[in-house]
mmCIF file of C-alpha atoms in Angstrom:
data_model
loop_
_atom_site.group_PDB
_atom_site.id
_atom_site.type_symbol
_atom_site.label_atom_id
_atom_site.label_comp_id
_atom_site.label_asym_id
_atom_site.label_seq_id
_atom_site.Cartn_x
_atom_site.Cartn_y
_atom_site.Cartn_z
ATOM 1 C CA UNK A 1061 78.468 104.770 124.432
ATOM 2 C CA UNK A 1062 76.882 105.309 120.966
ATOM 3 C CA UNK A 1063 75.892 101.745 118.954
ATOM 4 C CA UNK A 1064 73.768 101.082 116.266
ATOM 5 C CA UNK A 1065 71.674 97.442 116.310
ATOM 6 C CA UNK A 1066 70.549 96.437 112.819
ATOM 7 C CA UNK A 1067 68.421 93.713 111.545
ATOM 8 C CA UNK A 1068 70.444 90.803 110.341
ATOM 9 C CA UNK A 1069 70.188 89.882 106.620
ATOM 10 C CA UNK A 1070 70.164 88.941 103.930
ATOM 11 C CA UNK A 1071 66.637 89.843 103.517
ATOM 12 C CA UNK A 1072 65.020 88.641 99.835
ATOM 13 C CA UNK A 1073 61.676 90.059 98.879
ATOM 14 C CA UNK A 1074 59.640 90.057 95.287
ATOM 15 C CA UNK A 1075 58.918 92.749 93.767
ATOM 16 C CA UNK A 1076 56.020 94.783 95.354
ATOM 17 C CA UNK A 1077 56.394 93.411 98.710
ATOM 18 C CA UNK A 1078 56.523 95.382 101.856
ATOM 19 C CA UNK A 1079 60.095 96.159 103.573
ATOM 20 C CA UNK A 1080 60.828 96.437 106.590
ATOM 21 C CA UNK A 1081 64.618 96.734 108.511
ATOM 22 C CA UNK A 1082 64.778 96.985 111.942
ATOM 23 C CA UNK A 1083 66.929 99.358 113.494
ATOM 24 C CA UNK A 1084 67.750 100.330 117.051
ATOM 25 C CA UNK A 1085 70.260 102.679 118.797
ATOM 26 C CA UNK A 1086 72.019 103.454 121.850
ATOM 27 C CA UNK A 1087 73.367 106.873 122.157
ATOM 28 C CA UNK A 1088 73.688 109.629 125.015
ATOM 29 C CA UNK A 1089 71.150 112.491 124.456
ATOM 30 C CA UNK A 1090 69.145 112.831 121.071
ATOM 31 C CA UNK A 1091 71.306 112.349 117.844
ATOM 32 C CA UNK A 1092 70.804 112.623 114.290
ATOM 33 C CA UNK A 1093 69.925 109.180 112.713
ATOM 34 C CA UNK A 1094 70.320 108.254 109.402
ATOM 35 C CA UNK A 1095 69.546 105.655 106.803
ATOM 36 C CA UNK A 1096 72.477 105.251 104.109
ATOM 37 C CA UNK A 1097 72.261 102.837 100.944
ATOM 38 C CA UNK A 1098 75.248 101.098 99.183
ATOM 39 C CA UNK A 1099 75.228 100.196 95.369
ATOM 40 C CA UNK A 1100 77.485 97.284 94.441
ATOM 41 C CA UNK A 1101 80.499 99.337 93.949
ATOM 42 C CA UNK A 1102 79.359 102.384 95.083
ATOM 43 C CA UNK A 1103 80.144 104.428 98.014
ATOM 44 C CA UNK A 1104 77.413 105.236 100.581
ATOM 45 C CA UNK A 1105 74.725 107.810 100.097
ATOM 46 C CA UNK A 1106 72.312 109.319 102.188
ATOM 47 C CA UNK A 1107 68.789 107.679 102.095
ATOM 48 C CA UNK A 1108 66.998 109.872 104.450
ATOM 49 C CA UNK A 1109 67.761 111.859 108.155
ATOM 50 C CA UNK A 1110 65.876 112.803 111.133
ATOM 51 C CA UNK A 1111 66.976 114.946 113.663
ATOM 52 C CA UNK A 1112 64.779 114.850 116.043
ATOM 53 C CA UNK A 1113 62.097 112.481 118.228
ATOM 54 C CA UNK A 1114 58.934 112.181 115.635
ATOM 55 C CA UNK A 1115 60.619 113.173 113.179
ATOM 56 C CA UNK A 1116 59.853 110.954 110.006
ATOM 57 C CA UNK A 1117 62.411 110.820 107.388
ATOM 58 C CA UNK A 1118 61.665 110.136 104.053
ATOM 59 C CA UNK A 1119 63.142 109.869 99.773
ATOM 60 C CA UNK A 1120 62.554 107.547 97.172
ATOM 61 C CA UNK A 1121 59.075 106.091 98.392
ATOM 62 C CA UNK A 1122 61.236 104.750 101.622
ATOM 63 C CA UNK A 1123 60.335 105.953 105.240
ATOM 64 C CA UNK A 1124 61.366 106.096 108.761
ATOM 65 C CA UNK A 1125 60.083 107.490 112.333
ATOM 66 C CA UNK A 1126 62.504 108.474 114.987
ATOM 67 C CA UNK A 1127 60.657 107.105 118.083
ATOM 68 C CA UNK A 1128 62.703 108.294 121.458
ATOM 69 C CA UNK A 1129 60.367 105.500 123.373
ATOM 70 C CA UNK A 1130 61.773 102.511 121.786
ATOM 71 C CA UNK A 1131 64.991 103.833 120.599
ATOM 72 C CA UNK A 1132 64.162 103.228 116.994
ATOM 73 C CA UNK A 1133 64.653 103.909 113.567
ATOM 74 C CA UNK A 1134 63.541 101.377 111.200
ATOM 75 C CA UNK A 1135 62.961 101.567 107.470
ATOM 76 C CA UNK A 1136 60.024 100.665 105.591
ATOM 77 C CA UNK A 1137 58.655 100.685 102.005
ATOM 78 C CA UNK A 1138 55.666 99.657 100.785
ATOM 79 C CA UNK A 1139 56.186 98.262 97.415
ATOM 80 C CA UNK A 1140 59.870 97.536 96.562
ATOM 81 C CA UNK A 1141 61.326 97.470 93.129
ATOM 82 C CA UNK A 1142 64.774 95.228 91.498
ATOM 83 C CA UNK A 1143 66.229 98.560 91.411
ATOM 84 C CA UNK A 1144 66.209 98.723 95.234
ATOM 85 C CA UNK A 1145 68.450 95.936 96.031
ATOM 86 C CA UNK A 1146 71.414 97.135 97.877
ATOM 87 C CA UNK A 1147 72.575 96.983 101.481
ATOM 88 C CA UNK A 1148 71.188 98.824 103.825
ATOM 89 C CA UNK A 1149 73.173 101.081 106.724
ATOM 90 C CA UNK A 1150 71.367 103.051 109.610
ATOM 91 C CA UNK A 1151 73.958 105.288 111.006
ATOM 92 C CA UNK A 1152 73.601 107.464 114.308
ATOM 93 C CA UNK A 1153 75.501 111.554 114.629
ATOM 94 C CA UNK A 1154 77.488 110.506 117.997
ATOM 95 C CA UNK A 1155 78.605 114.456 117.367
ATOM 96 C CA UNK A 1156 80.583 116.498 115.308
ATOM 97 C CA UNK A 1157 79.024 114.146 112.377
ATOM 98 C CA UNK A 1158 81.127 111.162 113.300
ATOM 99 C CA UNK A 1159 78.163 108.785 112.232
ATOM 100 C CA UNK A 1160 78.076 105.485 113.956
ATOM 101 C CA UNK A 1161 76.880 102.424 111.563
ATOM 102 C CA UNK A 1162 75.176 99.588 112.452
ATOM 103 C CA UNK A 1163 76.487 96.333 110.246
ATOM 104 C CA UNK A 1164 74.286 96.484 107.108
ATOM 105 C CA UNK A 1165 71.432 94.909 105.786
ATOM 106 C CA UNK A 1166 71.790 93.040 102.343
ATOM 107 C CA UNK A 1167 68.344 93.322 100.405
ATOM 108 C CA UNK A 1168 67.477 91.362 97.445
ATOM 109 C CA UNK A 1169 64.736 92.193 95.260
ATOM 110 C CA UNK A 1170 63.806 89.258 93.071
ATOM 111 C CA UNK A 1171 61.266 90.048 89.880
ATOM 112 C CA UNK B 257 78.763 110.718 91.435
ATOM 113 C CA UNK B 258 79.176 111.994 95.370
ATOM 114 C CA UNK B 259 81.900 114.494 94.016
ATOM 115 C CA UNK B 260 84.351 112.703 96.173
ATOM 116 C CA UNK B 261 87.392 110.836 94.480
ATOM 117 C CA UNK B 262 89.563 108.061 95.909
ATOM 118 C CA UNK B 263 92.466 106.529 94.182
ATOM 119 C CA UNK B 264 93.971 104.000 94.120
ATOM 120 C CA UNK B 265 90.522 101.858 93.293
ATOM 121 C CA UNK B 266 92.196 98.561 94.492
ATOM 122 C CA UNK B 267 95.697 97.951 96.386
ATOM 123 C CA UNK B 268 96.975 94.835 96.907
ATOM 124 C CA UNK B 269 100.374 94.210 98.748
ATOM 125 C CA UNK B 270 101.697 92.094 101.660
ATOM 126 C CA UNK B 271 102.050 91.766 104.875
ATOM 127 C CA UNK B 272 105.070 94.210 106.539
ATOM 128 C CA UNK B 273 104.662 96.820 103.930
ATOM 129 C CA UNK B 274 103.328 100.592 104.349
ATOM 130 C CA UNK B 275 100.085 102.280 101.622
ATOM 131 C CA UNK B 276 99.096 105.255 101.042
ATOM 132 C CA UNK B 277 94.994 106.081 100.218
ATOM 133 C CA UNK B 278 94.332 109.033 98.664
ATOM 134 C CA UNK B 279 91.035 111.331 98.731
ATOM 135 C CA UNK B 280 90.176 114.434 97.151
ATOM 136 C CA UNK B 281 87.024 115.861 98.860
ATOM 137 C CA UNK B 282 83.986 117.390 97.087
ATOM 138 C CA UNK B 283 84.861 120.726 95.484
ATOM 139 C CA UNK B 284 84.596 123.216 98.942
ATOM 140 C CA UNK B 285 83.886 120.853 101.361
ATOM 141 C CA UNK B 286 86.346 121.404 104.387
ATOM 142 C CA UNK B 287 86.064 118.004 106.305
ATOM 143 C CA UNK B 288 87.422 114.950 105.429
ATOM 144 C CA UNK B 289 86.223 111.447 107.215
ATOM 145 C CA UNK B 290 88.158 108.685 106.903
ATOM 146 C CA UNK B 291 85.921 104.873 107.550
ATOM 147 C CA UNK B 292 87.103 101.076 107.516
ATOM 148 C CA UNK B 293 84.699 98.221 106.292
ATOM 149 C CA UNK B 294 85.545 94.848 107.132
ATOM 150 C CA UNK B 295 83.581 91.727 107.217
ATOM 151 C CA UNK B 296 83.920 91.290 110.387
ATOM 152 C CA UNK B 297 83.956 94.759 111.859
ATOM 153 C CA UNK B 298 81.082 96.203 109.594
ATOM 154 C CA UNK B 299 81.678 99.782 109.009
ATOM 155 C CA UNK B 300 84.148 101.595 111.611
ATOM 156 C CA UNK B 301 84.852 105.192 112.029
ATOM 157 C CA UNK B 302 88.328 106.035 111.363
ATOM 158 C CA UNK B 303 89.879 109.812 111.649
ATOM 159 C CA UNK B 304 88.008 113.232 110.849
ATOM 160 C CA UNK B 305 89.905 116.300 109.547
ATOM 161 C CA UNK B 306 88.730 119.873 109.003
ATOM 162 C CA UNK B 307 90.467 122.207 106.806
ATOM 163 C CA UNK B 308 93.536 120.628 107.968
ATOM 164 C CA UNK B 309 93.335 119.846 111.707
ATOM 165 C CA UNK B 310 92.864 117.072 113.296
ATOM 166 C CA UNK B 311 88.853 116.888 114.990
ATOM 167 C CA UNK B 312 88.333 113.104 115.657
ATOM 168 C CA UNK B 313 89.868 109.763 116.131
ATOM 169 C CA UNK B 314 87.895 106.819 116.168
ATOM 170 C CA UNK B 315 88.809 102.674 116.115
ATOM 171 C CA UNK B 316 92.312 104.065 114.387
ATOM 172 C CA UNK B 317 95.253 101.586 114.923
ATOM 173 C CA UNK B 318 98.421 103.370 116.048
ATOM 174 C CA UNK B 319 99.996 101.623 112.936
ATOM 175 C CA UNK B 320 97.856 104.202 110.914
ATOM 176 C CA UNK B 321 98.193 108.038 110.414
ATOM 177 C CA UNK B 322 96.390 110.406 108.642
ATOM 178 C CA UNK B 323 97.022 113.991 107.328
ATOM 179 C CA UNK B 324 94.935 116.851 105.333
ATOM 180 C CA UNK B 325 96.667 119.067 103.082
ATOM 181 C CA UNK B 326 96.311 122.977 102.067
ATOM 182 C CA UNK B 327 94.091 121.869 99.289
ATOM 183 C CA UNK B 328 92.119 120.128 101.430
ATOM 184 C CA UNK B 329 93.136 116.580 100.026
ATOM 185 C CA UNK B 330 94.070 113.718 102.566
ATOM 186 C CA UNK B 331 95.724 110.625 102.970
ATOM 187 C CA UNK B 332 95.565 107.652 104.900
ATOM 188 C CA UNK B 333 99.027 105.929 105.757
ATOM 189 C CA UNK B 334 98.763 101.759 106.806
ATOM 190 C CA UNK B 335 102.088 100.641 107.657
ATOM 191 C CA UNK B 336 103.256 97.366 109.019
ATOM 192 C CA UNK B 337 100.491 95.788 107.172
ATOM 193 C CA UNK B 338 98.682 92.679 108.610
ATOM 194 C CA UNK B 339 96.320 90.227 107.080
ATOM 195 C CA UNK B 340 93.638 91.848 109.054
ATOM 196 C CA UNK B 341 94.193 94.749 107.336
ATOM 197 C CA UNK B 342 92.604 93.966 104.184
ATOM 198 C CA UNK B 343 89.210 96.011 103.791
ATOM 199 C CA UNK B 344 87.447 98.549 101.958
ATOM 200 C CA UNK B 345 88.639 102.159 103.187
ATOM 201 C CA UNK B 346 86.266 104.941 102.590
ATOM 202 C CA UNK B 347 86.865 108.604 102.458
ATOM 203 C CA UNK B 348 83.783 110.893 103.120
ATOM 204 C CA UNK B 349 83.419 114.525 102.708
ATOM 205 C CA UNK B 350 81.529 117.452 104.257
ATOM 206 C CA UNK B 351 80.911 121.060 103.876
ATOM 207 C CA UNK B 352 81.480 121.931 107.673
ATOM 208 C CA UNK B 353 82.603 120.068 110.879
ATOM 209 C CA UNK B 354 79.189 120.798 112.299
ATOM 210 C CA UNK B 355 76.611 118.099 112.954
ATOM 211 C CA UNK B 356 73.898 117.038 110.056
ATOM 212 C CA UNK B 357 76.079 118.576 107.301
ATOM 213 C CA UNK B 358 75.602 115.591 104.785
ATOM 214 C CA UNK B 359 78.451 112.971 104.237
ATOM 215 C CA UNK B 360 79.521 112.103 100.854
ATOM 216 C CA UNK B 361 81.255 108.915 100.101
ATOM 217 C CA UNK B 362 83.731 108.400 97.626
ATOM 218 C CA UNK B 363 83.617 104.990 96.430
ATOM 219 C CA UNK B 364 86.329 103.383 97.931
ATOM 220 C CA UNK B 365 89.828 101.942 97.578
ATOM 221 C CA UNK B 366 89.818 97.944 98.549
ATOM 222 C CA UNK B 367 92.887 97.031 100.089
ATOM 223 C CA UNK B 368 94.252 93.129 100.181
ATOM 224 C CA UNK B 369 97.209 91.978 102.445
ATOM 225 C CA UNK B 370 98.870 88.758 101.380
#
């Protein structure tokens, strides 16, 4: 079946630190994997998408590498900001865009 | 602003009783998702409509029912309520049932069972 594995948080960085969240997936075939962020009080929008193995997706200064060998898709930046503190969702197609989330990462930017 | 509007913004009600969550989908987008987040659950796939029909039923209780209209609004009906119940229930939107057409997520209507 399809699953999404997700680094635990909270994670808590200062500003201009690196990020990194882990992400890994389980899925039949090749999906679609996504990285959505939630706002307090806010819906969930689309961070970035790839479709494909080696694929990197990227928006906003954030990045991430679809990497078939180690069913992966984790998200990095290299120099976070306040304004980035949010949780975190990776999200796999398991077809017919029925996305698959893992359980959210809560990330804390502190000045 | 994703475009897509859910209403009410917060429902709160008690156990035994029946809701209904309303969305109104981005202007010409034909699908309608329909997602549950709980604490302990995280973020669960619901029900998926397209310009009316049925397409997909995820984790949905049998308690729960869902329908899309002509003008493309839906509804999500919880009846029989239970504590467990109580979550945030998303509606999401797309442009076409087909895979990688981007989601948009309304922002929610938070449901609490007493």
């Amino acid at each position: 079946g399809n699953s999404v594995t997700q680094m635990e948080g909270p994670v808590t960085l200062s500003e201009e630190a690196f990020l990194t969240i882990n992400c890994t997936y389980t899925a039949t075939g090749y999906p679609s994997l996504f990285w959505y962020v939630q706002y307090p009080g806010e819906g969930l929008q689309l961070l970035l998408k790839a479709t494909k193995a080696d694929d990197k997706g990227s928006n906003k200064g954030f990045e991430a590498t679809y990497r078939k060998e180690t069913t992966s898709f984790h998200l990095e930046k290299g120099s976070v900001q306040v304004s980035d503190s949010a949780v975190y969702f990776c999200a796999l197609n398991g077809g017919a865009n029925n996305l698959f989330f893992g359980t959210g990462t809560r990330l804390t930017v502190i000045p | 602003d994703s475009g897509v509007t859910q209403t009410p913004k917060h429902l709160i009600t008690a156990t035994g009783q029946r809701v209904t969550l309303r969305c109104s989908p981005r202007s010409g987008d034909l699908s309608v998702y329909w997602y549950q987040q709980s604490l302990d659950q995280g973020l669960q796939f619901l029900i998926h409509y397209y310009n009316g029909e049925e397409r997909a039923k995820g984790n949905i209780l049998e308690r729960f029912s869902a329908q899309q209209f002509p003008d493309l609004h839906s509804e999500l009906n919880l009846s029989s309520l239970e504590l467990g119940d109580s979550a945030l229930y998303f509606c999401a939107s797309s442009a076409t049932q087909g895979d990688n057409s981007p989601l948009h997520f309304g922002n929610g209507t938070r449901l609490t069972v007493t």
